[in-house]
Coordinates of C-alpha atoms and ligand atoms in Angstrom, one line a residue:
M1 CA -22.7 118.3 50.0
S2 CA -19.2 119.9 49.0
L3 CA -18.9 120.1 46.5
H4 CA -17.0 123.3 46.2
T5 CA -13.7 121.8 45.3
D6 CA -14.8 120.8 41.8
A7 CA -15.8 124.3 41.0
S8 CA -12.9 126.6 41.9
P9 CA -11.9 129.0 39.2
G10 CA -8.5 130.7 39.5
L11 CA -7.6 132.6 42.6
Q12 CA -8.1 136.3 42.1
A13 CA -5.4 137.7 44.4
V14 CA -5.8 141.4 45.2
P15 CA -2.7 143.4 44.4
A16 CA -0.8 144.2 47.6
E17 CA -1.1 148.0 47.2
A18 CA -4.9 147.7 47.2
E19 CA -4.9 146.4 50.7
S20 CA -4.0 148.6 53.7
V21 CA -2.7 146.1 56.3
P22 CA -2.8 147.2 59.9
D23 CA 0.4 146.8 61.8
G24 CA 1.2 143.3 62.8
A25 CA -2.1 142.0 61.2
Q26 CA -0.4 139.8 58.7
A27 CA 1.9 138.3 61.4
H28 CA -1.1 137.6 63.6
F29 CA -3.0 135.9 60.8
E30 CA 0.0 133.7 60.1
Q31 CA 0.5 132.9 63.7
L32 CA -3.1 131.8 64.0
L33 CA -2.6 129.5 61.0
A34 CA 0.7 128.1 62.4
E35 CA -1.1 127.3 65.7
D36 CA -3.9 125.7 63.8
S37 CA -6.3 128.1 65.5
R38 CA -9.4 129.7 64.0
I39 CA -9.7 132.9 62.1
E40 CA -12.9 134.7 63.1
P41 CA -14.9 137.4 61.3
R42 CA -13.4 140.1 63.5
D43 CA -9.8 139.1 62.6
W44 CA -7.9 140.8 59.8
M45 CA -7.4 138.4 56.9
P46 CA -5.7 138.8 53.4
E47 CA -8.2 139.6 50.7
A48 CA -7.3 136.5 48.7
Y49 CA -8.2 134.3 51.8
R50 CA -11.5 136.2 52.1
K51 CA -12.3 135.8 48.4
T52 CA -11.4 132.2 48.4
L53 CA -13.7 131.5 51.3
V54 CA -16.6 133.5 49.9
R55 CA -16.3 131.6 46.7
Q56 CA -15.9 128.2 48.3
I57 CA -18.6 128.7 51.0
S58 CA -21.1 130.2 48.6
Q59 CA -20.6 127.5 46.0
H60 CA -21.1 125.0 48.8
A61 CA -24.3 126.7 49.8
H62 CA -25.6 126.8 46.2
S63 CA -24.8 123.1 45.9
E64 CA -27.0 122.3 48.9
I65 CA -29.9 124.4 47.6
I66 CA -29.7 123.2 43.9
G67 CA -29.1 119.7 45.3
M68 CA -32.6 119.7 46.7
Q69 CA -34.1 119.4 43.2
P70 CA -33.0 116.0 42.0
E71 CA -34.4 114.4 45.1
A72 CA -37.5 116.6 45.5
N73 CA -38.4 115.2 42.1
W74 CA -39.2 111.9 43.8
I75 CA -41.0 113.0 47.0
T76 CA -44.5 112.6 45.4
R77 CA -43.5 109.2 44.0
A78 CA -41.8 107.7 47.0
P79 CA -43.1 104.1 47.4
S80 CA -44.5 104.5 50.9
L81 CA -45.5 107.1 53.5
K82 CA -42.4 106.2 55.5
R83 CA -40.1 106.7 52.6
K84 CA -41.9 109.9 51.7
S85 CA -41.4 111.4 55.1
I86 CA -37.7 110.3 55.3
L87 CA -37.0 111.9 51.9
M88 CA -38.8 115.1 52.8
A89 CA -36.8 115.4 56.0
K90 CA -33.6 114.8 54.0
V91 CA -34.4 117.4 51.4
Q92 CA -35.3 119.9 54.2
D93 CA -31.9 119.2 55.8
E94 CA -30.2 120.2 52.6
A95 CA -32.1 123.5 52.7
G96 CA -30.9 124.0 56.2
H97 CA -27.3 123.3 55.1
G98 CA -27.6 125.9 52.4
L99 CA -28.9 128.5 55.0
Y100 CA -26.1 127.8 57.5
L101 CA -23.5 128.2 54.7
Y102 CA -25.0 131.4 53.3
S103 CA -24.9 132.8 56.9
A104 CA -21.2 131.7 57.2
A105 CA -20.4 133.4 53.9
E106 CA -22.2 136.6 55.0
T107 CA -19.8 136.9 57.9
L108 CA -17.2 137.6 55.3
G109 CA -19.1 140.7 54.0
T110 CA -21.0 139.3 51.0
P111 CA -24.8 139.7 51.4
R112 CA -26.9 136.7 50.7
E113 CA -28.9 138.6 48.1
K114 CA -25.8 139.0 46.1
M115 CA -25.0 135.3 46.2
T116 CA -28.5 134.4 45.2
E117 CA -28.5 136.9 42.4
D118 CA -25.2 135.4 41.1
L119 CA -26.6 131.9 41.2
I120 CA -29.9 132.7 39.4
A121 CA -28.0 134.8 36.8
G122 CA -25.9 131.7 36.0
K123 CA -22.7 133.4 37.2
A124 CA -22.0 131.3 40.2
R125 CA -21.0 127.6 40.2
Y126 CA -22.3 124.7 42.2
S127 CA -21.4 121.0 42.2
S128 CA -21.7 119.4 38.8
I129 CA -23.3 116.3 40.3
F130 CA -26.7 118.0 40.7
N131 CA -27.0 118.4 36.9
Y132 CA -27.6 114.7 36.4
P133 CA -31.2 113.5 36.2
T134 CA -32.9 111.2 38.8
L135 CA -34.4 108.4 36.6
S136 CA -35.7 105.9 39.1
W137 CA -36.5 105.5 42.8
A138 CA -33.2 103.7 43.2
D139 CA -31.5 107.0 42.4
M140 CA -32.6 108.2 45.9
G141 CA -30.6 105.3 47.3
A142 CA -27.6 105.9 45.1
I143 CA -27.6 109.6 45.8
G144 CA -27.8 109.1 49.6
W145 CA -25.1 106.4 49.6
L146 CA -22.7 107.8 47.0
V147 CA -23.3 111.6 46.7
D148 CA -23.9 112.2 50.4
G149 CA -21.1 109.7 51.1
A150 CA -18.7 111.6 49.0
A151 CA -19.9 114.8 50.6
I152 CA -19.0 113.4 54.1
C153 CA -15.5 112.4 53.0
N154 CA -15.0 116.0 51.8
Q155 CA -16.7 117.7 54.6
V156 CA -15.4 115.9 57.7
P157 CA -12.0 117.5 57.3
L158 CA -13.7 120.9 56.7
C159 CA -14.9 120.8 60.3
R160 CA -11.3 121.8 61.1
A161 CA -11.2 124.6 58.4
S162 CA -9.3 127.6 59.6
Y163 CA -12.3 129.9 59.2
G164 CA -14.4 129.6 62.4
P165 CA -18.0 130.1 61.1
Y166 CA -17.3 127.6 58.2
G167 CA -15.8 124.9 60.4
R168 CA -18.6 125.2 62.9
A169 CA -21.3 125.0 60.3
M170 CA -19.7 121.9 58.9
V171 CA -19.9 120.1 62.3
R172 CA -23.7 120.1 62.2
V173 CA -23.9 119.5 58.5
C174 CA -21.8 116.4 58.8
K175 CA -24.0 114.9 61.5
E176 CA -27.0 115.2 59.2
E177 CA -25.0 113.9 56.2
S178 CA -24.3 110.7 57.9
F179 CA -28.1 110.2 58.4
H180 CA -28.5 110.9 54.7
Q181 CA -25.9 108.4 53.7
R182 CA -27.5 105.6 55.8
Q183 CA -30.9 106.3 54.5
G184 CA -29.6 106.0 50.9
F185 CA -27.7 102.8 51.7
E186 CA -30.8 101.3 53.3
I187 CA -33.0 102.1 50.2
L188 CA -30.4 100.2 48.1
L189 CA -30.2 97.3 50.6
E190 CA -33.9 96.8 50.4
L191 CA -34.0 97.0 46.6
A192 CA -31.0 94.6 46.4
N193 CA -32.9 92.1 48.5
G194 CA -36.1 92.5 46.5
T195 CA -37.2 91.2 43.1
G196 CA -34.9 90.8 40.2
A197 CA -36.2 94.0 38.7
Q198 CA -35.6 95.9 41.9
R199 CA -32.1 94.6 42.1
G200 CA -31.5 95.6 38.5
M201 CA -32.8 99.1 39.3
A202 CA -30.4 99.5 42.2
Q203 CA -27.5 98.3 40.1
D204 CA -28.4 100.7 37.3
A205 CA -28.5 103.6 39.7
I206 CA -25.1 102.7 41.1
N207 CA -23.7 102.4 37.6
R208 CA -24.9 105.9 36.7
W209 CA -23.9 107.7 39.9
Y210 CA -20.5 106.1 40.6
A211 CA -18.3 108.2 38.3
P212 CA -20.0 111.5 38.9
S213 CA -19.7 110.9 42.7
L214 CA -15.9 110.3 42.3
M215 CA -15.6 113.5 40.3
M216 CA -17.2 115.4 43.2
F217 CA -13.8 115.6 44.8
G218 CA -12.6 117.8 42.0
P219 CA -10.0 117.4 39.3
P220 CA -6.9 115.3 39.8
D221 CA -4.2 116.9 42.0
D222 CA -1.9 117.8 39.1
D223 CA -4.8 119.7 37.5
S224 CA -6.0 121.5 40.7
P225 CA -3.9 124.7 40.9
N226 CA -5.8 126.2 43.9
S227 CA -5.6 123.2 46.2
K228 CA -2.0 124.0 47.4
Q229 CA -3.0 127.5 48.6
S230 CA -6.1 126.3 50.3
M231 CA -4.1 123.7 52.1
A232 CA -1.5 126.3 53.2
W233 CA -4.4 128.3 54.6
N234 CA -5.7 125.3 56.5
I235 CA -9.0 125.4 54.6
K236 CA -8.4 122.2 52.8
R237 CA -6.7 119.4 54.8
F238 CA -6.3 116.7 52.2
S239 CA -5.9 116.8 48.4
N240 CA -8.6 115.9 46.0
D241 CA -7.0 112.6 45.1
E242 CA -6.4 111.6 48.7
L243 CA -10.1 112.1 49.5
R244 CA -11.2 110.3 46.4
S245 CA -9.0 107.4 47.2
R246 CA -10.4 107.3 50.8
F247 CA -14.0 107.3 49.4
V248 CA -13.2 104.5 46.9
G249 CA -11.8 102.4 49.8
M250 CA -15.0 102.9 51.8
I251 CA -17.6 102.1 49.0
V252 CA -15.6 99.1 47.7
E253 CA -16.3 97.4 51.0
Q254 CA -19.9 98.7 51.4
V255 CA -21.0 97.5 48.0
K256 CA -20.2 93.9 49.1
V257 CA -22.9 94.2 51.8
L258 CA -25.4 95.2 49.1
G259 CA -24.3 92.2 47.0
L260 CA -24.0 94.6 44.0
T261 CA -21.0 95.9 42.1
L262 CA -19.2 99.1 41.3
P263 CA -18.9 99.7 37.5
D264 CA -15.1 99.8 37.7
D265 CA -12.8 96.8 37.3
S266 CA -9.7 98.8 38.0
I267 CA -10.3 99.3 41.7
R268 CA -7.3 98.0 43.7
F269 CA -5.3 98.9 46.7
N270 CA -1.8 100.2 45.9
E271 CA 0.4 98.9 48.7
D272 CA 3.3 101.2 47.8
K273 CA 1.3 104.3 47.8
Q274 CA -1.1 103.0 50.5
Q275 CA -3.9 104.3 48.4
W276 CA -6.9 103.0 46.6
E277 CA -6.9 103.4 42.8
H278 CA -9.7 103.4 40.4
G279 CA -10.3 103.4 36.6
P280 CA -10.1 106.5 34.4
L281 CA -12.7 109.2 34.8
D282 CA -14.1 111.3 32.0
W283 CA -12.9 114.7 32.9
N284 CA -14.1 116.2 29.7
E285 CA -17.6 115.3 30.7
F286 CA -17.0 116.9 34.1
K287 CA -15.8 120.2 32.5
E288 CA -18.7 120.2 30.2
V289 CA -21.2 119.8 33.0
L290 CA -19.4 122.4 35.1
A291 CA -19.5 124.8 32.2
G292 CA -23.3 124.6 32.2
R293 CA -23.7 122.0 29.4
G294 CA -24.8 119.0 31.6
P295 CA -28.1 117.2 31.1
C296 CA -30.0 119.3 33.6
N297 CA -28.1 122.5 34.1
A298 CA -30.7 124.7 32.4
Q299 CA -33.6 123.0 34.1
R300 CA -32.0 123.4 37.6
L301 CA -31.3 127.1 37.1
A302 CA -34.7 127.8 35.7
R303 CA -36.4 126.1 38.6
R304 CA -34.3 128.0 41.1
R305 CA -35.0 131.3 39.4
E306 CA -38.8 130.5 39.4
A307 CA -38.7 129.6 43.1
H308 CA -36.9 132.9 43.9
E309 CA -39.5 134.9 41.9
D310 CA -42.4 132.9 43.6
G311 CA -40.9 133.8 46.9
A312 CA -40.8 137.6 46.3
W313 CA -44.0 138.2 48.2
V314 CA -42.6 136.4 51.3
R315 CA -39.4 138.6 51.3
E316 CA -41.6 141.7 50.8
A317 CA -43.9 140.7 53.7
A318 CA -41.0 139.9 56.0
A319 CA -39.4 143.3 55.2
A320 CA -42.6 145.2 55.8
Y321 CA -43.2 143.4 59.1
A322 CA -39.6 144.1 60.2
A323 CA -40.1 147.8 59.3
K324 CA -43.3 147.9 61.3
Q325 CA -41.7 146.3 64.3
A326 CA -38.7 148.7 64.1
A327 CA -41.1 151.7 63.9
A328 CA -43.1 150.5 66.9
Q329 CA -39.9 150.1 68.9
K330 CA -38.8 153.6 68.0
T331 CA -42.2 155.1 69.2
E332 CA -41.9 153.1 72.4
V333 CA -38.3 154.4 73.0
A334 CA -39.4 158.0 72.2
Ligands
FE2_1 FE1 -26.1 118.7 52.7
FE2_2 FE1 -27.0 115.4 52.4

């Protein structure tokens, strides 16, 4: 999921004198951007570009990892073996997305341990959507359809992000996200064609996940100060509102196939702007959740911290094994 856009604090540009810029490096960087080419880890890049990417990619990675929790909550309660194995595969995919993204962020010089420490210390942000509870099985459908759906809208343009390792990670992530979205839609479709109670459960899940999924695109454009710079750097290709409008246009059609409704009477296509419009969103709620005061923030972080502590012996064992291998290799060479 991305999930990063909603969580961007102010750019922390490094003062020019702190950077020693090799001759022609700035011009080369700008030329790569002008040609719409990739910036690779070996290339010189401005510190502000590097910092923005580390923040965005690590927030994205944290979102994938924390995002496993609301769905993992339903693995033991999935209604059939088939649903259980699909959900397990989906949650495992999210773990994989987190790992690709941590690797991409590491190419910018920030170790994964540091990113994990920041997350479990509550210093790093992740998408606010994962701080909402999953109350029924239908939430697995609504998350797949709406949350993974919004993630796809956000992430497809990121496949062309100027930073090579990020763009390439996104290509694979997006392929898996489209499986996630379809599995969610299919869960809802089956519930929508089921008993009255099942239909009601599906509608209730859509009602609860609709607004938070729209807020995944981040604040409105006039309240998103960093977007402009990210677009100038070819990291971001479309504004938050453009992507949100595109997403609304997509789900407004798909919900008809379900025979259910979106909890928003204001959705309409604005012919002049060639854009889908929706009703007001509660941005105060968004800010509260982002600031750590959402319904499940404390629980999500506590669970992540616990998992990290439980995994300490695995990290120690892996390090001991690696040291043993390195020692053996050294003896062999000698
Ligand atoms: Fe994902
Ligand atoms: Fe996903």
